[in-house]
mmCIF file of C-alpha atoms in Angstrom:
data_model
loop_
_atom_site.group_PDB
_atom_site.id
_atom_site.type_symbol
_atom_site.label_atom_id
_atom_site.label_comp_id
_atom_site.label_asym_id
_atom_site.label_seq_id
_atom_site.Cartn_x
_atom_site.Cartn_y
_atom_site.Cartn_z
ATOM 1 C CA MET A 1 95.216 71.439 111.680
ATOM 2 C CA ALA A 2 93.734 73.859 109.147
ATOM 3 C CA TRP A 3 95.245 75.235 105.943
ATOM 4 C CA PHE A 4 95.896 78.887 105.068
ATOM 5 C CA ASP A 5 95.986 79.775 101.362
ATOM 6 C CA THR A 6 98.176 82.879 101.438
ATOM 7 C CA HIS A 7 97.437 83.891 97.843
ATOM 8 C CA CYS A 8 94.252 83.273 95.857
ATOM 9 C CA HIS A 9 92.022 85.487 93.723
ATOM 10 C CA LEU A 10 88.544 84.623 94.922
ATOM 11 C CA ASP A 11 87.078 87.693 93.214
ATOM 12 C CA PHE A 12 87.889 86.073 89.840
ATOM 13 C CA PRO A 13 85.726 83.538 87.985
ATOM 14 C CA PRO A 14 84.774 80.831 88.778
ATOM 15 C CA PHE A 15 84.700 81.747 92.474
ATOM 16 C CA LYS A 16 83.000 85.135 92.455
ATOM 17 C CA ASP A 17 79.648 83.914 91.107
ATOM 18 C CA ASP A 18 79.019 81.552 94.035
ATOM 19 C CA LEU A 19 81.620 82.449 96.614
ATOM 20 C CA THR A 20 79.607 81.275 99.615
ATOM 21 C CA ALA A 21 79.328 77.753 98.219
ATOM 22 C CA HIS A 22 83.036 77.676 97.381
ATOM 23 C CA LEU A 23 83.976 78.817 100.874
ATOM 24 C CA GLU A 24 81.898 76.002 102.336
ATOM 25 C CA THR A 25 83.816 73.440 100.278
ATOM 26 C CA PHE A 26 87.108 74.999 101.388
ATOM 27 C CA VAL A 27 86.158 74.644 105.052
ATOM 28 C CA GLN A 28 85.161 71.019 104.496
ATOM 29 C CA ALA A 29 88.671 70.461 103.106
ATOM 30 C CA ASN A 30 90.244 72.206 106.150
ATOM 31 C CA VAL A 31 91.127 75.372 104.218
ATOM 32 C CA SER A 32 90.028 77.741 106.953
ATOM 33 C CA HIS A 33 91.531 81.044 105.773
ATOM 34 C CA CYS A 34 92.558 82.708 102.517
ATOM 35 C CA MET A 35 94.403 85.887 101.594
ATOM 36 C CA VAL A 36 92.842 87.636 98.579
ATOM 37 C CA PRO A 37 95.045 90.266 96.889
ATOM 38 C CA ALA A 38 93.723 92.882 94.480
ATOM 39 C CA VAL A 39 95.535 93.597 91.227
ATOM 40 C CA ALA A 40 94.187 96.815 89.640
ATOM 41 C CA PRO A 41 91.890 99.815 90.186
ATOM 42 C CA ASN A 42 88.863 97.983 88.812
ATOM 43 C CA ASN A 43 88.946 95.363 91.566
ATOM 44 C CA TRP A 44 90.245 97.278 94.578
ATOM 45 C CA GLN A 45 86.783 97.931 96.000
ATOM 46 C CA THR A 46 85.539 94.451 95.078
ATOM 47 C CA VAL A 47 88.357 92.850 97.030
ATOM 48 C CA LEU A 48 87.996 95.277 99.914
ATOM 49 C CA ASP A 49 84.327 94.289 100.220
ATOM 50 C CA LEU A 50 85.438 90.691 100.872
ATOM 51 C CA SER A 51 87.023 91.770 104.154
ATOM 52 C CA VAL A 52 83.642 91.360 105.899
ATOM 53 C CA ILE A 53 83.943 87.567 105.475
ATOM 54 C CA PRO A 54 85.642 86.182 108.617
ATOM 55 C CA SER A 55 87.663 83.533 106.779
ATOM 56 C CA LEU A 56 89.131 85.992 104.263
ATOM 57 C CA PHE A 57 91.891 88.557 104.560
ATOM 58 C CA VAL A 58 92.486 91.097 101.809
ATOM 59 C CA ALA A 59 95.339 93.064 100.295
ATOM 60 C CA LEU A 60 95.219 96.015 97.913
ATOM 61 C CA GLY A 61 97.899 96.689 95.317
ATOM 62 C CA TYR A 62 98.732 97.387 91.678
ATOM 63 C CA HIS A 63 99.974 94.282 89.831
ATOM 64 C CA PRO A 64 102.713 94.917 87.219
ATOM 65 C CA CYS A 65 100.799 92.996 84.540
ATOM 66 C CA PHE A 66 97.662 95.084 85.061
ATOM 67 C CA LEU A 67 99.115 98.569 84.767
ATOM 68 C CA ASN A 68 96.477 100.659 83.022
ATOM 69 C CA GLU A 69 97.453 101.122 79.365
ATOM 70 C CA GLN A 70 95.847 104.555 79.299
ATOM 71 C CA ALA A 71 97.740 105.549 82.411
ATOM 72 C CA LEU A 72 100.993 104.486 80.756
ATOM 73 C CA THR A 73 100.554 106.031 77.324
ATOM 74 C CA GLN A 74 98.072 108.908 77.310
ATOM 75 C CA HIS A 75 98.758 110.920 80.434
ATOM 76 C CA PRO A 76 102.069 110.983 82.310
ATOM 77 C CA ASP A 77 100.439 111.704 85.675
ATOM 78 C CA ALA A 78 97.665 109.123 85.386
ATOM 79 C CA LEU A 79 99.657 106.260 86.947
ATOM 80 C CA LEU A 80 100.665 108.408 89.897
ATOM 81 C CA GLY A 81 97.049 109.466 90.278
ATOM 82 C CA GLU A 82 95.934 105.849 90.458
ATOM 83 C CA LEU A 83 98.614 105.036 93.014
ATOM 84 C CA ASN A 84 97.564 107.990 95.147
ATOM 85 C CA SER A 85 93.961 106.765 94.965
ATOM 86 C CA LEU A 86 95.156 103.344 96.101
ATOM 87 C CA GLN A 87 96.957 104.812 99.085
ATOM 88 C CA THR A 88 93.882 106.828 100.056
ATOM 89 C CA LEU A 89 91.715 103.709 99.882
ATOM 90 C CA VAL A 90 94.163 101.727 102.017
ATOM 91 C CA LYS A 91 94.298 104.467 104.641
ATOM 92 C CA GLN A 92 90.512 104.768 104.764
ATOM 93 C CA ALA A 93 90.096 100.992 105.033
ATOM 94 C CA GLY A 94 92.240 100.782 108.152
ATOM 95 C CA ASP A 95 92.480 97.284 109.592
ATOM 96 C CA LYS A 96 90.239 95.864 106.857
ATOM 97 C CA VAL A 97 93.417 95.655 104.743
ATOM 98 C CA GLN A 98 95.989 93.184 106.030
ATOM 99 C CA ALA A 99 98.705 93.547 103.373
ATOM 100 C CA TRP A 100 99.777 95.569 100.332
ATOM 101 C CA GLY A 101 99.680 93.713 97.041
ATOM 102 C CA GLU A 102 99.791 92.209 94.683
ATOM 103 C CA CYS A 103 102.676 94.253 93.348
ATOM 104 C CA GLY A 104 106.156 93.684 91.963
ATOM 105 C CA LEU A 105 108.024 93.245 88.685
ATOM 106 C CA ASP A 106 107.460 90.953 85.697
ATOM 107 C CA GLY A 107 110.330 90.524 83.249
ATOM 108 C CA ARG A 108 108.038 89.176 80.543
ATOM 109 C CA PHE A 109 106.744 92.719 79.923
ATOM 110 C CA SER A 110 109.931 94.646 79.231
ATOM 111 C CA ASP A 111 108.106 97.402 77.327
ATOM 112 C CA THR A 112 106.508 98.629 80.565
ATOM 113 C CA MET A 113 109.529 98.091 82.813
ATOM 114 C CA ALA A 114 110.103 101.753 83.636
ATOM 115 C CA HIS A 115 106.491 102.083 84.757
ATOM 116 C CA GLN A 116 106.644 98.769 86.602
ATOM 117 C CA GLU A 117 109.660 99.924 88.579
ATOM 118 C CA PHE A 118 108.089 103.282 89.353
ATOM 119 C CA ALA A 119 104.857 101.657 90.569
ATOM 120 C CA PHE A 120 106.641 98.981 92.601
ATOM 121 C CA ASP A 121 109.087 101.376 94.225
ATOM 122 C CA TRP A 122 106.207 103.698 95.093
ATOM 123 C CA GLN A 123 104.226 100.842 96.641
ATOM 124 C CA ILE A 124 107.208 99.658 98.688
ATOM 125 C CA GLN A 125 107.398 103.105 100.260
ATOM 126 C CA ALA A 126 103.636 103.300 100.802
ATOM 127 C CA ALA A 127 103.507 99.867 102.446
ATOM 128 C CA GLN A 128 106.361 100.849 104.750
ATOM 129 C CA GLN A 129 104.481 103.997 105.759
ATOM 130 C CA GLN A 130 101.333 101.974 106.470
ATOM 131 C CA GLN A 131 103.354 99.225 108.213
ATOM 132 C CA LEU A 132 101.857 96.583 105.940
ATOM 133 C CA PRO A 133 103.572 93.432 104.627
ATOM 134 C CA LEU A 134 103.985 93.102 100.864
ATOM 135 C CA LEU A 135 102.613 90.372 98.589
ATOM 136 C CA ILE A 136 105.160 90.402 95.783
ATOM 137 C CA HIS A 137 104.875 89.187 92.197
ATOM 138 C CA SER A 138 108.431 88.527 91.006
ATOM 139 C CA VAL A 139 108.999 86.940 87.592
ATOM 140 C CA ARG A 140 112.504 86.724 86.087
ATOM 141 C CA LEU A 141 113.619 89.745 88.124
ATOM 142 C CA HIS A 142 114.308 88.405 91.627
ATOM 143 C CA ASP A 143 117.615 90.236 91.951
ATOM 144 C CA ARG A 144 116.101 93.588 90.980
ATOM 145 C CA VAL A 145 113.126 93.102 93.304
ATOM 146 C CA ALA A 146 115.482 92.354 96.191
ATOM 147 C CA GLN A 147 117.605 95.368 95.287
ATOM 148 C CA LEU A 148 114.632 97.751 95.396
ATOM 149 C CA LEU A 149 113.447 96.351 98.726
ATOM 150 C CA LYS A 150 116.910 96.810 100.183
ATOM 151 C CA GLN A 151 117.270 100.332 98.789
ATOM 152 C CA GLN A 152 114.031 101.370 100.464
ATOM 153 C CA GLN A 153 115.023 99.608 103.709
ATOM 154 C CA PHE A 154 111.663 97.865 103.721
ATOM 155 C CA SER A 155 111.135 96.209 107.101
ATOM 156 C CA GLN A 156 107.547 94.896 107.131
ATOM 157 C CA GLY A 157 108.246 91.547 105.464
ATOM 158 C CA GLY A 158 105.588 89.693 103.520
ATOM 159 C CA ILE A 159 105.494 86.921 100.952
ATOM 160 C CA ILE A 160 107.285 86.342 97.655
ATOM 161 C CA HIS A 161 104.291 84.856 95.911
ATOM 162 C CA GLY A 162 104.597 81.819 93.645
ATOM 163 C CA PHE A 163 108.362 81.745 93.972
ATOM 164 C CA SER A 164 110.297 80.049 91.210
ATOM 165 C CA GLY A 165 114.028 80.489 91.426
ATOM 166 C CA SER A 166 117.255 79.377 93.049
ATOM 167 C CA TYR A 167 118.182 78.804 96.665
ATOM 168 C CA VAL A 168 120.469 81.846 96.596
ATOM 169 C CA GLN A 169 117.664 84.077 95.311
ATOM 170 C CA ALA A 170 115.186 82.723 97.851
ATOM 171 C CA SER A 171 117.689 83.153 100.674
ATOM 172 C CA ARG A 172 118.165 86.788 99.750
ATOM 173 C CA PHE A 173 114.427 87.377 100.188
ATOM 174 C CA VAL A 174 114.405 85.472 103.480
ATOM 175 C CA ASP A 175 117.249 87.663 104.728
ATOM 176 C CA LEU A 176 115.048 90.671 103.907
ATOM 177 C CA GLY A 177 112.300 89.301 106.144
ATOM 178 C CA PHE A 178 110.082 87.582 103.572
ATOM 179 C CA LYS A 179 108.442 84.181 103.449
ATOM 180 C CA ILE A 180 108.567 82.110 100.263
ATOM 181 C CA GLY A 181 105.223 81.151 98.701
ATOM 182 C CA VAL A 182 105.074 77.444 97.835
ATOM 183 C CA GLY A 183 102.528 76.812 95.097
ATOM 184 C CA GLY A 184 101.723 74.644 92.110
ATOM 185 C CA THR A 185 105.165 75.129 90.573
ATOM 186 C CA ILE A 186 106.492 72.509 92.991
ATOM 187 C CA THR A 187 104.436 69.818 91.199
ATOM 188 C CA TRP A 188 106.035 70.291 87.759
ATOM 189 C CA PRO A 189 108.899 67.940 86.770
ATOM 190 C CA ARG A 190 110.797 70.781 85.099
ATOM 191 C CA SER A 191 110.961 72.778 88.362
ATOM 192 C CA GLU A 192 113.978 70.976 89.790
ATOM 193 C CA LYS A 193 115.816 74.184 90.726
ATOM 194 C CA ASN A 194 112.773 75.399 92.625
ATOM 195 C CA ARG A 195 112.365 72.117 94.496
ATOM 196 C CA LYS A 196 116.036 72.143 95.494
ATOM 197 C CA ALA A 197 115.574 75.626 96.939
ATOM 198 C CA LEU A 198 112.449 74.647 98.886
ATOM 199 C CA LYS A 199 114.245 71.615 100.285
ATOM 200 C CA ARG A 200 117.134 73.688 101.661
ATOM 201 C CA LEU A 201 115.337 76.753 102.992
ATOM 202 C CA PRO A 202 114.683 77.027 106.740
ATOM 203 C CA LEU A 203 111.288 75.760 107.817
ATOM 204 C CA ASP A 204 110.218 79.163 109.116
ATOM 205 C CA ALA A 205 110.623 80.650 105.614
ATOM 206 C CA LEU A 206 107.784 78.751 103.902
ATOM 207 C CA VAL A 207 104.057 79.353 103.382
ATOM 208 C CA LEU A 208 101.487 77.633 101.163
ATOM 209 C CA GLU A 209 99.471 79.197 98.348
ATOM 210 C CA THR A 210 97.574 78.273 95.194
ATOM 211 C CA ASP A 211 97.219 81.544 93.208
ATOM 212 C CA ALA A 212 93.791 80.143 92.291
ATOM 213 C CA PRO A 213 92.302 80.195 89.727
ATOM 214 C CA ASP A 214 95.761 80.428 88.091
ATOM 215 C CA MET A 215 99.080 78.559 88.522
ATOM 216 C CA PRO A 216 97.834 75.083 87.513
ATOM 217 C CA LEU A 217 99.323 71.979 89.067
ATOM 218 C CA PHE A 218 101.007 69.316 86.946
ATOM 219 C CA GLU A 219 98.370 67.041 85.370
ATOM 220 C CA MET A 220 95.624 68.992 87.121
ATOM 221 C CA LYS A 221 92.183 67.697 86.169
ATOM 222 C CA GLN A 222 90.154 70.758 87.203
ATOM 223 C CA ALA A 223 89.455 73.527 84.717
ATOM 224 C CA HIS A 224 90.743 76.054 87.284
ATOM 225 C CA ASN A 225 93.114 75.905 90.200
ATOM 226 C CA THR A 226 91.466 76.072 93.623
ATOM 227 C CA PRO A 227 92.449 76.353 97.299
ATOM 228 C CA LEU A 228 91.323 72.732 97.550
ATOM 229 C CA ASN A 229 94.667 71.851 95.944
ATOM 230 C CA LEU A 230 96.642 72.999 98.987
ATOM 231 C CA SER A 231 96.734 69.404 100.198
ATOM 232 C CA ILE A 232 98.443 68.286 96.966
ATOM 233 C CA ILE A 233 101.039 71.045 97.250
ATOM 234 C CA PHE A 234 101.604 70.076 100.886
ATOM 235 C CA GLU A 235 102.184 66.424 99.960
ATOM 236 C CA GLN A 236 104.787 67.505 97.407
ATOM 237 C CA LEU A 237 106.496 69.610 100.059
ATOM 238 C CA ILE A 238 106.493 66.722 102.554
ATOM 239 C CA ALA A 239 108.363 64.627 99.986
ATOM 240 C CA LEU A 240 111.118 67.263 99.858
ATOM 241 C CA ARG A 241 111.489 68.057 103.529
ATOM 242 C CA SER A 242 112.920 66.082 106.452
ATOM 243 C CA GLU A 243 110.457 67.318 109.091
ATOM 244 C CA PRO A 244 107.474 65.191 110.190
ATOM 245 C CA ALA A 245 104.215 66.135 108.486
ATOM 246 C CA GLU A 246 102.670 67.459 111.707
ATOM 247 C CA GLN A 247 105.617 69.750 112.380
ATOM 248 C CA LEU A 248 105.607 71.023 108.798
ATOM 249 C CA GLU A 249 101.864 71.660 108.879
ATOM 250 C CA GLN A 250 102.059 73.645 112.114
ATOM 251 C CA ALA A 251 105.022 75.669 110.882
ATOM 252 C CA LEU A 252 103.273 76.602 107.630
ATOM 253 C CA TRP A 253 100.303 77.874 109.614
ATOM 254 C CA ASP A 254 102.457 79.859 112.045
ATOM 255 C CA ASN A 255 104.549 81.269 109.198
ATOM 256 C CA SER A 256 101.411 82.494 107.421
ATOM 257 C CA LEU A 257 100.247 84.401 110.484
ATOM 258 C CA GLN A 258 103.689 85.884 111.009
ATOM 259 C CA ALA A 259 104.076 86.968 107.383
ATOM 260 C CA LEU A 260 100.721 88.754 107.394
ATOM 261 C CA HIS A 261 101.115 90.366 110.846
ATOM 262 C CA LEU A 262 98.215 88.337 112.237
ATOM 263 C CA PRO A 263 97.967 87.373 115.924
ATOM 264 C CA MET A 264 99.557 84.005 116.646
#
């Protein structure tokens, strides 16, 4: 069985400088496919260009932590202009784009919250129009993210990337049609609440991810996270779950395809 990393930034260093070599090492480690989300206008085209690689799927979106400072402070219509440009690019790309993201809300940046909410709400509507699943960044604002999705009656599903929260919060996202991204957070001793949630959630709600080169694993020896660490994350998940490893592995693969609207 092969692995699917549902969230990694392969256009970032250290991957972008020798991506072909990195992809070869991934395949050798049974990581056969990766989803690469964009985060801001300056990497939308770069990520889109990766769609020609058979093992990669791409998503385009505007990450809440990358909102253009100039767009926020110097011109009130600049953010909307960037979002309109994003929608045009997604439409022109057609089936080269498999999802919309990375987008969402980040409670660590309260000074931009009004703009974050505007951009996220706008992208929810755009993704619904394009019938694309969402790759959602949700930090400290799970309830608000769920509320906005429900208000817009979003029905395309997707993945709550790098989830860290309670069982109740995760279940709310699952009820809205989303999968829960299981990443390096599961390896940290302080993440007991997260592990309890992942243990209780239904098997068909889970997918694997690394968020490489970010989201380091506990006591990770590499300088950067990598899709090669999917096996470590999987072993941590096995320890939490009651299903046999083979059943869990197959379900994670099937769930990834379902979340991203890929043929089973």
